[in-house]
Coordinates of C-alpha atoms and ligand atoms in Angstrom, one line a residue:
X28 CA -23.0 27.4 -7.2
X29 CA -24.2 23.8 -7.6
X30 CA -27.8 22.9 -8.1
X31 CA -29.7 20.8 -5.6
X32 CA -33.1 18.9 -5.9
X33 CA -35.0 16.7 -3.5
X34 CA -38.3 15.0 -4.2
X35 CA -40.7 12.8 -2.1
X36 CA -44.2 11.8 -3.2
X37 CA -46.1 9.4 -5.4
X38 CA -44.4 10.0 -8.7
X39 CA -41.4 8.0 -9.9
X40 CA -38.8 10.3 -8.4
X41 CA -36.3 10.1 -11.3
X42 CA -38.6 12.4 -13.4
X43 CA -38.9 15.4 -11.2
X44 CA -35.3 15.0 -10.1
X45 CA -33.8 14.9 -13.6
X46 CA -36.1 17.6 -14.8
X47 CA -35.2 19.7 -11.8
X48 CA -31.5 19.2 -12.5
X49 CA -32.0 20.3 -16.1
X50 CA -33.5 23.5 -14.9
X51 CA -30.7 24.0 -12.4
X52 CA -27.8 23.1 -14.6
X53 CA -27.1 26.8 -15.1
X54 CA -25.7 26.7 -11.5
X55 CA -22.9 24.3 -12.4
X56 CA -22.2 21.6 -14.9
X57 CA -19.0 19.9 -13.8
X58 CA -20.8 16.7 -12.8
X59 CA -24.3 15.4 -12.0
X60 CA -25.5 12.7 -9.6
X61 CA -28.6 11.2 -7.9
X62 CA -29.4 9.0 -4.9
X63 CA -32.8 7.3 -5.0
X64 CA -34.3 5.7 -1.9
X65 CA -35.2 2.1 -2.6
X66 CA -36.1 -0.5 0.0
X67 CA -33.4 -0.3 2.7
X68 CA -30.8 0.7 0.2
X69 CA -29.9 3.6 -2.0
X70 CA -29.6 3.6 -5.8
X71 CA -26.7 6.0 -6.6
X72 CA -25.4 7.1 -10.0
X73 CA -23.0 10.0 -10.7
X74 CA -21.0 11.1 -13.6
X75 CA -18.4 13.8 -14.4
X76 CA -19.6 16.3 -17.1
X77 CA -23.0 17.5 -18.0
X78 CA -26.3 16.1 -16.9
X79 CA -26.6 14.2 -20.3
X80 CA -23.7 12.0 -19.1
X81 CA -25.6 11.0 -16.1
X82 CA -28.8 10.4 -18.1
X83 CA -26.8 8.2 -20.5
X84 CA -25.5 6.1 -17.6
X85 CA -28.9 5.4 -16.0
X86 CA -30.0 1.8 -16.6
X87 CA -33.2 1.3 -18.7
X88 CA -34.6 -0.9 -15.9
X89 CA -34.2 1.7 -13.2
X90 CA -36.4 0.7 -10.2
X91 CA -39.5 2.9 -9.7
X92 CA -38.9 4.7 -6.4
X93 CA -40.6 7.6 -4.9
X94 CA -38.0 9.8 -3.3
X95 CA -34.5 10.9 -3.9
X96 CA -32.0 13.7 -4.2
X97 CA -30.0 15.1 -7.2
X98 CA -27.1 17.4 -7.7
X99 CA -25.3 19.3 -10.5
X100 CA -21.9 20.5 -9.5
X101 CA -19.6 23.5 -9.9
X102 CA -16.3 22.1 -8.6
X103 CA -14.5 23.7 -5.7
X104 CA -12.7 21.0 -3.7
X105 CA -11.5 18.3 -6.0
X106 CA -11.6 18.2 -9.8
X107 CA -14.7 17.3 -11.9
X108 CA -14.4 13.5 -11.7
X109 CA -16.9 10.7 -11.2
X110 CA -15.6 10.1 -7.6
X111 CA -15.8 13.8 -6.6
X112 CA -19.4 14.1 -8.1
X113 CA -22.2 14.2 -5.5
X114 CA -24.0 12.5 -3.8
X115 CA -21.4 11.4 -1.2
X116 CA -22.1 8.3 0.9
X117 CA -21.3 7.0 4.3
X118 CA -19.3 3.8 4.5
X119 CA -22.4 1.6 4.7
X120 CA -23.8 3.2 1.6
X121 CA -27.0 4.0 3.4
X122 CA -26.8 7.7 3.8
X123 CA -26.3 10.1 0.9
X124 CA -25.5 13.9 1.0
X125 CA -25.4 16.6 -1.6
X126 CA -24.0 20.0 -1.0
X127 CA -23.7 23.5 -2.4
X128 CA -21.0 25.8 -0.9
X129 CA -17.8 25.2 1.0
X130 CA -17.2 23.5 4.3
X131 CA -14.3 25.5 5.6
X132 CA -13.3 23.1 8.4
X133 CA -13.5 19.9 6.2
X134 CA -9.9 18.9 6.6
X135 CA -10.0 18.8 10.5
X136 CA -13.3 16.9 10.3
X137 CA -11.8 14.5 7.8
X138 CA -8.8 13.8 10.1
X139 CA -11.2 13.2 13.0
X140 CA -13.4 10.9 11.1
X141 CA -10.6 9.0 9.5
X142 CA -9.2 8.5 13.0
X143 CA -12.6 7.0 13.9
X144 CA -12.3 4.5 11.1
X145 CA -14.2 6.2 8.2
X146 CA -12.7 5.5 4.8
X147 CA -13.0 8.4 2.3
X148 CA -13.3 8.0 -1.5
X149 CA -13.2 11.6 -2.8
X150 CA -11.2 14.8 -2.5
X151 CA -14.3 16.9 -1.6
X152 CA -15.2 18.9 1.5
X153 CA -18.7 17.4 1.2
X154 CA -17.7 13.8 2.0
X155 CA -16.8 14.8 5.6
X156 CA -20.4 15.7 6.1
X157 CA -21.7 12.3 4.9
X158 CA -19.5 10.5 7.4
X159 CA -20.2 12.9 10.2
X160 CA -23.9 12.7 9.6
X161 CA -23.7 8.9 9.6
X162 CA -22.2 8.8 13.1
X163 CA -24.7 11.4 14.4
X164 CA -27.6 9.5 12.8
X165 CA -26.7 6.5 14.9
X166 CA -26.2 8.6 18.0
X167 CA -29.6 10.1 17.5
X168 CA -31.4 6.8 17.2
X169 CA -32.0 7.1 13.4
X170 CA -33.5 10.6 13.5
X171 CA -32.0 12.3 10.4
X172 CA -33.4 15.7 11.4
X173 CA -31.7 15.6 14.8
X174 CA -28.5 14.4 13.2
X175 CA -28.5 17.3 10.7
X176 CA -29.0 19.8 13.5
X177 CA -26.1 18.3 15.4
X178 CA -23.9 18.1 12.2
X179 CA -24.5 21.8 11.3
X180 CA -23.2 22.8 14.7
X181 CA -19.9 21.2 13.8
X182 CA -19.6 23.0 10.4
X183 CA -18.0 26.2 9.4
X184 CA -18.5 27.9 6.0
X185 CA -21.5 28.3 3.6
X186 CA -23.7 25.4 2.6
X187 CA -26.9 24.0 1.5
X188 CA -27.1 20.3 2.4
X189 CA -29.7 17.6 1.6
X190 CA -29.5 14.2 3.0
X191 CA -31.5 10.9 2.6
X192 CA -31.2 7.7 4.5
X193 CA -32.1 4.2 3.2
X194 CA -33.9 3.3 6.5
X195 CA -36.5 6.1 5.9
X196 CA -36.2 7.0 2.3
X197 CA -39.4 9.0 2.0
X198 CA -37.9 11.6 4.4
X199 CA -35.4 14.2 3.0
X200 CA -33.7 16.6 5.3
X201 CA -32.1 19.9 4.3
X202 CA -30.4 22.9 5.8
X203 CA -29.0 26.2 4.6
X204 CA -26.4 28.7 5.7
X205 CA -25.4 31.5 3.4
X206 CA -26.5 29.5 0.4
X207 CA -30.0 29.1 -1.2
X208 CA -32.6 26.5 -0.5
X209 CA -36.3 26.6 -1.0
X210 CA -39.1 24.1 -0.4
X211 CA -42.1 23.5 -2.8
X212 CA -45.5 22.4 -1.6
X213 CA -47.2 19.9 -3.9
X214 CA -50.4 17.8 -3.5
X215 CA -49.2 14.7 -1.6
X216 CA -45.6 15.5 -2.7
X217 CA -43.0 17.9 -1.6
X218 CA -39.8 19.4 -3.1
X219 CA -36.5 21.0 -2.0
X220 CA -34.3 22.9 -4.5
X221 CA -31.7 25.6 -4.8
X222 CA -34.2 27.6 -7.0
X223 CA -37.9 27.4 -7.6
X224 CA -37.2 26.8 -11.3
X225 CA -36.5 23.1 -10.4
X226 CA -40.2 22.4 -9.4
X227 CA -42.1 25.2 -11.1
X228 CA -43.8 22.5 -13.4
X229 CA -45.4 20.9 -10.3
X230 CA -46.3 23.7 -8.0
X231 CA -46.4 27.5 -7.6
X232 CA -46.4 27.3 -3.7
X233 CA -42.9 27.8 -2.3
X234 CA -41.6 28.1 1.3
X235 CA -38.8 30.4 2.3
X236 CA -36.0 29.0 4.5
X237 CA -34.0 31.1 6.8
X238 CA -30.4 31.0 7.9
X239 CA -29.5 27.8 9.9
X240 CA -33.0 26.4 9.5
X241 CA -33.4 22.6 9.1
X242 CA -36.2 21.4 6.9
X243 CA -37.7 18.0 6.8
X244 CA -40.0 16.9 3.9
X245 CA -42.1 13.8 3.5
X246 CA -45.0 13.3 1.0
X247 CA -47.4 14.6 3.6
X248 CA -45.6 17.4 5.3
X249 CA -42.9 20.1 5.4
X250 CA -41.5 21.0 8.8
X251 CA -38.9 23.5 9.7
X252 CA -36.9 23.9 12.9
X253 CA -33.9 25.9 14.1
X254 CA -30.7 24.3 15.3
X255 CA -32.1 23.8 18.8
X256 CA -35.1 21.9 17.4
X257 CA -37.6 24.7 18.0
X258 CA -40.4 24.7 15.4
X259 CA -40.3 27.5 12.9
X260 CA -43.6 28.6 11.2
X261 CA -43.7 28.1 7.4
X262 CA -43.2 31.3 5.4
X263 CA -45.1 30.5 2.2
X264 CA -45.2 32.6 -1.0
X265 CA -46.5 32.2 -4.5
X266 CA -44.2 31.9 -7.5
X267 CA -45.3 34.5 -9.9
X268 CA -43.8 33.3 -13.2
X269 CA -44.8 30.2 -15.0
X270 CA -42.9 27.3 -16.5
X271 CA -43.0 28.8 -20.0
X272 CA -40.9 31.7 -18.8
X273 CA -38.1 29.2 -18.0
X274 CA -38.2 27.5 -21.5
X275 CA -36.3 28.4 -24.7
X276 CA -39.6 29.3 -26.5
X277 CA -38.3 28.2 -29.9
X278 CA -35.0 30.0 -29.7
X279 CA -31.8 28.0 -30.2
X280 CA -30.3 29.2 -26.9
X281 CA -31.6 30.7 -23.7
X282 CA -29.3 33.7 -24.2
X283 CA -30.9 34.6 -27.5
X284 CA -34.3 34.2 -26.1
X285 CA -33.3 36.4 -23.2
X286 CA -31.9 39.1 -25.5
X287 CA -35.3 39.1 -27.3
X288 CA -37.1 39.2 -23.9
X289 CA -35.5 42.6 -23.2
X290 CA -38.2 45.0 -24.5
X291 CA -40.8 43.3 -22.3
X292 CA -38.4 43.1 -19.4
X293 CA -37.7 46.8 -19.5
X294 CA -41.4 47.6 -19.9
X295 CA -42.4 45.4 -17.0
X296 CA -39.8 47.0 -14.8
X297 CA -41.0 50.5 -15.7
X298 CA -44.7 49.9 -15.6
X299 CA -46.9 52.0 -13.2
X300 CA -44.1 54.0 -11.8
X301 CA -45.5 57.5 -12.4
X302 CA -48.6 58.7 -10.7
X303 CA -51.2 61.0 -12.5
X304 CA -49.7 63.9 -10.6
X305 CA -46.1 63.1 -11.9
X306 CA -44.8 61.5 -8.8
X307 CA -42.4 58.6 -9.1
X308 CA -44.0 55.7 -7.2
X309 CA -41.4 53.5 -5.4
X310 CA -43.0 52.5 -2.1
X311 CA -40.7 49.5 -2.0
X312 CA -37.8 51.8 -0.9
X313 CA -39.4 52.1 2.5
X314 CA -38.0 55.5 3.0
X315 CA -39.7 58.7 4.1
X316 CA -39.0 61.9 2.1
X317 CA -37.0 63.2 5.0
X318 CA -34.8 60.1 5.0
X319 CA -34.3 60.6 1.2
X320 CA -33.3 64.2 1.7
X321 CA -30.8 63.2 4.4
X322 CA -28.7 60.9 2.1
X323 CA -25.3 62.3 1.8
X324 CA -23.7 59.6 -0.4
X325 CA -24.6 56.5 -2.3
X326 CA -22.4 53.4 -2.6
X327 CA -23.3 50.9 -5.3
X328 CA -21.9 47.5 -4.8
X329 CA -22.2 44.6 -7.2
X330 CA -20.2 42.1 -9.2
X331 CA -19.6 41.5 -13.0
X332 CA -22.4 42.7 -15.2
X333 CA -24.4 44.1 -12.3
X334 CA -21.3 46.2 -11.4
X335 CA -21.4 47.6 -14.9
X336 CA -25.1 48.5 -14.4
X337 CA -24.0 50.4 -11.2
X338 CA -21.3 52.2 -13.2
X339 CA -23.9 53.3 -15.7
X340 CA -26.3 54.4 -12.9
X341 CA -23.7 56.7 -11.3
X342 CA -23.9 59.1 -14.2
X343 CA -27.7 59.4 -14.0
X344 CA -28.0 59.6 -10.2
X345 CA -25.3 62.2 -9.9
X346 CA -26.8 64.3 -12.7
X347 CA -30.4 64.1 -11.6
X348 CA -30.2 63.9 -7.8
X349 CA -26.9 65.6 -7.2
X350 CA -25.8 63.0 -4.7
X351 CA -22.2 61.7 -5.0
X352 CA -22.2 58.0 -6.0
X353 CA -19.3 55.6 -5.7
X354 CA -19.5 52.2 -7.3
X355 CA -17.4 49.3 -6.0
X356 CA -16.8 45.7 -6.9
X357 CA -18.5 43.8 -4.0
X358 CA -15.7 41.4 -3.4
X359 CA -13.3 44.3 -2.7
X360 CA -15.7 46.3 -0.5
X361 CA -15.3 44.9 2.9
X362 CA -11.5 44.4 2.6
X363 CA -10.8 48.1 3.1
X364 CA -12.4 50.5 5.5
X365 CA -15.3 52.0 3.5
X366 CA -16.7 55.2 5.0
X367 CA -20.2 54.2 6.0
X368 CA -22.7 55.9 8.2
X369 CA -26.5 56.2 8.5
X370 CA -26.5 58.9 5.8
X371 CA -25.0 56.5 3.3
X372 CA -27.4 54.6 1.1
X373 CA -25.9 51.3 -0.1
X374 CA -27.5 49.9 -3.3
X375 CA -26.7 46.3 -3.8
X376 CA -27.4 45.0 -7.3
X377 CA -27.8 41.4 -8.1
X378 CA -29.7 39.3 -10.6
X379 CA -29.6 36.1 -8.5
X380 CA -29.8 37.7 -5.1
X381 CA -27.4 34.9 -3.9
X382 CA -23.9 36.2 -4.9
X383 CA -21.8 35.5 -1.9
X384 CA -19.3 38.4 -2.5
X385 CA -22.2 40.8 -2.5
X386 CA -24.0 39.2 0.4
X387 CA -20.9 39.6 2.5
X388 CA -20.5 43.2 1.4
X389 CA -24.2 43.9 2.3
X390 CA -23.7 42.4 5.8
X391 CA -20.6 44.6 6.2
X392 CA -22.5 47.7 5.2
X393 CA -25.4 46.9 7.4
X394 CA -23.2 46.2 10.4
X395 CA -21.6 49.6 9.9
X396 CA -24.9 51.4 10.0
X397 CA -25.8 52.0 6.3
X398 CA -29.3 51.5 4.9
X399 CA -29.1 48.8 2.3
X400 CA -31.4 48.8 -0.7
X401 CA -31.3 45.7 -3.0
X402 CA -32.0 45.8 -6.7
X403 CA -32.7 42.2 -7.5
X404 CA -34.4 39.9 -10.0
X405 CA -35.0 36.9 -7.8
X406 CA -37.9 37.0 -5.4
X407 CA -37.2 36.0 -1.8
X408 CA -33.5 35.4 -2.4
X409 CA -31.0 36.0 0.3
X410 CA -29.7 39.5 -0.5
X411 CA -33.2 41.1 -0.6
X412 CA -34.1 39.3 2.5
X413 CA -31.1 40.7 4.3
X414 CA -31.4 44.2 3.0
X415 CA -33.6 47.0 4.4
X416 CA -35.6 47.2 1.3
X417 CA -35.8 45.7 -2.2
X418 CA -36.7 47.0 -5.6
X419 CA -37.3 44.0 -7.9
X420 CA -36.5 44.1 -11.5
X421 CA -39.0 42.3 -13.6
X422 CA -36.8 40.5 -16.1
X423 CA -38.3 37.1 -15.4
X424 CA -36.1 34.1 -15.0
X425 CA -32.6 34.5 -16.6
X426 CA -31.3 31.1 -17.3
X427 CA -28.3 31.7 -19.7
X428 CA -25.2 32.1 -17.6
X429 CA -24.3 35.4 -19.4
X430 CA -26.5 38.1 -18.1
X431 CA -28.4 40.2 -20.6
X432 CA -32.0 41.2 -19.7
X433 CA -31.1 41.5 -16.1
X434 CA -28.5 44.1 -17.0
X435 CA -30.9 46.4 -18.9
X436 CA -33.6 46.1 -16.2
X437 CA -31.0 46.9 -13.5
X438 CA -30.2 50.1 -15.3
X439 CA -33.8 51.2 -15.6
X440 CA -34.6 50.2 -12.0
X441 CA -31.8 52.3 -10.6
X442 CA -32.7 55.1 -12.9
X443 CA -36.1 55.1 -11.2
X444 CA -34.4 55.4 -7.9
X445 CA -32.4 58.3 -9.2
X446 CA -35.5 60.1 -10.5
X447 CA -37.3 59.5 -7.1
X448 CA -34.4 61.0 -5.2
X449 CA -34.1 63.9 -7.6
X450 CA -37.8 64.6 -7.2
X451 CA -37.9 64.4 -3.4
X452 CA -34.7 66.5 -3.2
X453 CA -36.2 69.1 -5.6
X454 CA -33.4 68.7 -8.1
X455 CA -35.7 68.1 -11.0
X456 CA -39.1 69.7 -11.7
X457 CA -42.2 67.6 -12.1
X458 CA -42.1 68.3 -15.8
X459 CA -38.5 67.2 -16.1
X460 CA -39.3 64.0 -14.2
X461 CA -42.3 63.3 -16.5
X462 CA -40.2 63.9 -19.6
X463 CA -37.4 61.6 -18.5
X464 CA -39.8 58.9 -17.5
X465 CA -41.5 59.2 -20.9
X466 CA -38.1 58.8 -22.6
X467 CA -37.6 55.7 -20.6
X468 CA -41.0 54.4 -21.7
X469 CA -39.8 54.6 -25.3
X470 CA -36.8 52.4 -24.6
X471 CA -38.6 49.0 -25.0
X472 CA -39.8 50.1 -28.5
X473 CA -36.3 51.2 -29.4
X474 CA -34.7 47.9 -28.2
X475 CA -37.4 46.1 -30.3
X476 CA -36.3 48.2 -33.3
X477 CA -32.7 47.1 -32.9
X478 CA -33.7 43.5 -32.6
X479 CA -35.8 43.6 -35.7
X480 CA -32.7 44.7 -37.7
X481 CA -30.0 42.4 -36.4
X482 CA -29.5 40.3 -39.5
X483 CA -26.7 42.6 -41.0
X484 CA -25.0 42.6 -37.6
X485 CA -25.1 38.8 -37.5
X486 CA -23.4 38.7 -40.9
X487 CA -20.8 41.3 -39.8
X488 CA -20.0 39.2 -36.8
X489 CA -18.7 36.4 -39.0
X490 CA -15.9 38.6 -40.2
X491 CA -14.5 38.8 -36.7
X492 CA -14.8 35.1 -35.7
X493 CA -11.1 34.4 -36.1
X494 CA -9.8 37.5 -34.3
X495 CA -8.0 36.6 -31.1
X496 CA -8.3 40.1 -29.5
X497 CA -11.2 42.5 -29.7
X498 CA -11.1 45.9 -28.0
X499 CA -14.1 48.0 -27.0
X500 CA -14.0 51.8 -26.6
X501 CA -16.5 54.0 -24.8
X502 CA -16.5 57.4 -23.2
X503 CA -18.6 58.8 -20.4
X504 CA -21.6 56.7 -19.7
X505 CA -20.7 54.4 -22.7
X506 CA -17.4 53.4 -20.9
X507 CA -19.2 50.8 -18.7
X508 CA -21.0 49.6 -21.8
X509 CA -17.6 49.0 -23.4
X510 CA -16.6 47.0 -20.3
X511 CA -19.8 45.0 -20.6
X512 CA -19.3 44.3 -24.3
X513 CA -15.8 43.0 -23.5
X514 CA -17.1 40.9 -20.6
X515 CA -19.8 39.3 -22.8
X516 CA -17.3 38.4 -25.5
X517 CA -14.7 36.9 -23.0
X518 CA -17.2 34.7 -21.2
X519 CA -19.0 33.5 -24.3
X520 CA -16.5 33.2 -27.0
X521 CA -13.3 32.9 -24.9
X522 CA -11.7 35.7 -26.9
X523 CA -9.4 38.1 -25.3
X524 CA -11.4 41.3 -25.0
X525 CA -10.9 44.5 -23.1
X526 CA -12.9 47.7 -22.7
X527 CA -11.2 51.1 -22.5
X528 CA -12.3 54.6 -21.9
X529 CA -11.4 56.3 -25.2
X530 CA -9.4 59.0 -23.5
X531 CA -7.2 56.5 -21.8
X532 CA -6.0 54.9 -25.0
X533 CA -3.1 57.3 -25.4
X534 CA -2.0 56.6 -21.8
X535 CA -1.0 53.0 -22.7
X536 CA -3.5 50.7 -24.3
X537 CA -3.0 52.2 -27.8
X538 CA 0.3 50.2 -27.9
X539 CA -2.0 47.1 -28.4
X540 CA -3.2 48.3 -31.8
X541 CA -1.6 46.8 -34.9
X542 CA -2.7 46.1 -38.4
X543 CA -6.0 44.3 -38.3
X544 CA -6.8 44.7 -34.6
X545 CA -10.6 44.8 -34.2
X546 CA -12.0 47.7 -32.3
X547 CA -15.6 48.3 -31.5
X548 CA -16.4 51.9 -30.5
X549 CA -19.6 53.3 -29.1
X550 CA -20.3 56.8 -30.3
X551 CA -22.3 58.9 -27.7
X552 CA -25.1 61.2 -29.0
X553 CA -24.0 64.8 -29.6
X554 CA -24.6 66.7 -26.4
X555 CA -23.3 69.6 -24.4
X556 CA -20.1 67.8 -23.5
X557 CA -19.0 67.2 -27.1
X558 CA -17.9 63.7 -26.2
X559 CA -19.0 62.4 -29.6
X560 CA -16.3 64.5 -31.2
X561 CA -13.7 63.2 -28.8
X562 CA -14.7 59.6 -29.6
X563 CA -14.5 60.3 -33.3
X564 CA -10.9 61.4 -32.7
X565 CA -10.2 58.2 -30.8
X566 CA -11.6 56.3 -33.7
X567 CA -9.1 58.1 -36.0
X568 CA -6.2 57.4 -33.7
X569 CA -6.8 53.6 -33.8
X570 CA -7.6 53.5 -37.5
X571 CA -4.4 55.4 -38.3
X572 CA -2.5 52.5 -36.6
X573 CA -4.3 49.8 -38.6
X574 CA -7.3 49.0 -36.5
X575 CA -10.5 47.7 -38.2
X576 CA -13.2 49.8 -36.5
X577 CA -16.9 49.0 -36.0
X578 CA -18.8 51.9 -34.7
X579 CA -22.2 51.7 -32.8
X580 CA -23.7 55.0 -33.6
X581 CA -27.1 56.8 -33.2
X582 CA -29.1 57.1 -36.4
X583 CA -28.1 60.2 -38.4
X584 CA -24.8 60.8 -36.5
X585 CA -21.8 61.5 -38.8
X586 CA -19.2 58.8 -38.5
X587 CA -15.8 58.9 -40.1
X588 CA -13.2 56.1 -40.2
X589 CA -15.4 53.1 -39.5
X590 CA -15.2 49.9 -41.5
X591 CA -18.8 49.1 -40.4
X592 CA -21.5 51.2 -38.7
X593 CA -24.2 49.6 -36.5
X594 CA -27.0 52.1 -36.2
X595 CA -29.2 52.4 -33.1
X596 CA -32.2 54.6 -32.5
X597 CA -31.6 58.1 -31.2
X598 CA -32.1 58.8 -27.5
X599 CA -30.4 61.1 -25.0
X600 CA -26.9 60.3 -23.6
X601 CA -28.1 58.9 -20.3
X602 CA -30.4 56.4 -22.0
X603 CA -28.1 55.3 -24.8
X604 CA -26.4 52.5 -22.8
X605 CA -29.7 50.6 -22.8
X606 CA -29.7 50.6 -26.6
X607 CA -25.9 50.4 -27.3
X608 CA -25.6 47.2 -25.2
X609 CA -28.0 45.2 -27.3
X610 CA -25.7 44.9 -30.5
X611 CA -22.8 44.0 -28.2
X612 CA -24.8 41.2 -26.7
X613 CA -25.8 39.9 -30.2
X614 CA -22.2 40.3 -31.3
X615 CA -20.8 38.2 -28.5
X616 CA -23.6 35.6 -29.0
X617 CA -23.0 35.2 -32.7
X618 CA -19.2 34.9 -32.4
X619 CA -19.7 32.3 -29.7
X620 CA -22.1 30.3 -31.9
X621 CA -19.7 30.6 -34.8
X622 CA -16.8 29.4 -32.7
X623 CA -18.9 26.5 -31.4
X624 CA -18.7 27.3 -27.7
X625 CA -21.3 26.4 -25.2
X626 CA -23.3 29.6 -25.3
X627 CA -25.7 29.1 -22.4
X628 CA -23.2 27.3 -20.1
X629 CA -19.7 28.8 -20.8
X630 CA -16.7 26.9 -19.4
X631 CA -15.7 27.4 -15.8
X632 CA -18.7 29.6 -15.0
X633 CA -22.0 29.3 -13.1
X634 CA -25.0 31.4 -12.9
X635 CA -25.3 31.8 -9.2
X636 CA -21.9 32.4 -7.6
X637 CA -22.4 31.3 -4.0
X638 CA -18.7 31.1 -3.0
X639 CA -16.4 33.9 -2.2
Ligands
F6R124 C1 -21.8 38.1 -16.6 C2 -22.5 37.7 -15.4 C3 -21.9 37.9 -14.1 C4 -22.9 38.3 -13.1 C5 -22.2 38.4 -11.7 C6 -23.2 38.9 -10.6 O1 -22.6 37.9 -17.8 O2 -23.6 37.2 -15.5 O3 -20.8 38.8 -14.2 O4 -23.4 39.6 -13.4 O5 -21.8 37.1 -11.3 O6 -24.3 38.0 -10.5 P1 -25.6 38.5 -9.8 O7 -26.2 39.6 -10.6 O8 -26.5 37.3 -9.7 O9 -25.2 39.0 -8.4

């Protein structure tokens, strides 16, 4: 979590730094701070709360300086106060450090540094690094890069660090271990940031940084070395999305914009995936047909919304490719003894590609001999880089903390993998594959249709604004959709919400139902399993006990017992989650707006969860 920006060049540094922080605020918003390099001293300002508090605190006559660092925080060690806000300084106030991650050995470092006379002024783990770097900077004759290399050798944990020193303020030094950092190459100016979004207005040229690599930027150059000081060649890549994609585009919130981005995001993820002779084209998997035939088991690992996408995908892959699929929360995965071998394909799903719980699970799976395939939305992020192969979703930047378009594109991306495996393993005929792919191509239009008719849903939402509990029911492949609907409502509107499999109600949860309890049920299409009838019975069961039931149902399906029906276009069971999710996203969004919560940046959360 935490957003980090560094700038050095001819501009007045405050502009790219504050703009960059605004773009990175999704990563954490407990406090914000800057350190600007003036002549032989640093100008430092930091404030608890959102970036706006920092901006309000900046003096009108701020000196024009040309380099600096900025930070937006998601608190771990020490509460969200002014003194715990970054940057942290050494005792002379000449060296400033910002940090994302956790320094696990901070307390032993702090004792050692205090014994050497350093006075601390915060409760953070980061401040130890500022004092340590300060000593090492002196020991290395004022060479900040050498000092950073030496400092990192003393640190345990995960971190991105940026440092600036008043004696050479045009130079900014950074390092990363298990936490994101990317450099941006401008014309006579250079950038460092947690995410390319911070500098996309200025350059499309980015440089990837590897594990334990130390980067030094000045207006003229970017250099990278390893911890022993050996030069590392720059790995440059081009940023493929433009600044407009990271703007609200006239919508009141990023989340609403991203809900409306979904038809295009799905279409972009699906485009060009079927050849003229009906072969699914997924060269990115880097697997031969033989290797695909040898897979005995698939383990999907992911967190939160991405985990729900994995749960949905299990139904499709098992049905089409006839490969057993287990789906596991990434943070639990390596704390048991998962059965892994080279015939196990591990699919790691992540929007950000930086989720620490997932990264650790990926490393565990790889070390045990599995082939790891990432499904990811963020180019060149850590999880794809550490996986054997990556299939990118093409959702574009997702800025709102609550995931929407990433979820739908994750589902369709894994469905493509399922179709490919089924085709290679001869579980589906060419015609079946073509028909299924054609049905997928219809999904963007159907999502569009739902979005064109959301007004009545928005009105309906208002009736539930005061409810303090809302339950979601699904069966079969709609069960993970119910979980996703509940997660969206919890995180956005801070309402107690739970998702249940309809059949489980009678085994306990039905005791929660009383007069007026709101229940949202997702009706599956009628199919060979007759699950729609089972869900209709579940609806009767809760209604008989006083529940107010809203049903999301395919056009034309008969629904009995609902107070309200939300219609979605007809598709087959395996594709319905893509459609049924959309009204649930809108529902959570509208309730959050009506309750006045911070939709794009809900309390206590961050977009990129880089701590375990
Ligand atoms: C919920 C949400 C989170 C993320 C989860 C995984 O709306 O956004 O549950 O889905 O933190 O994040 P990624 O996909 O970046 O690994």
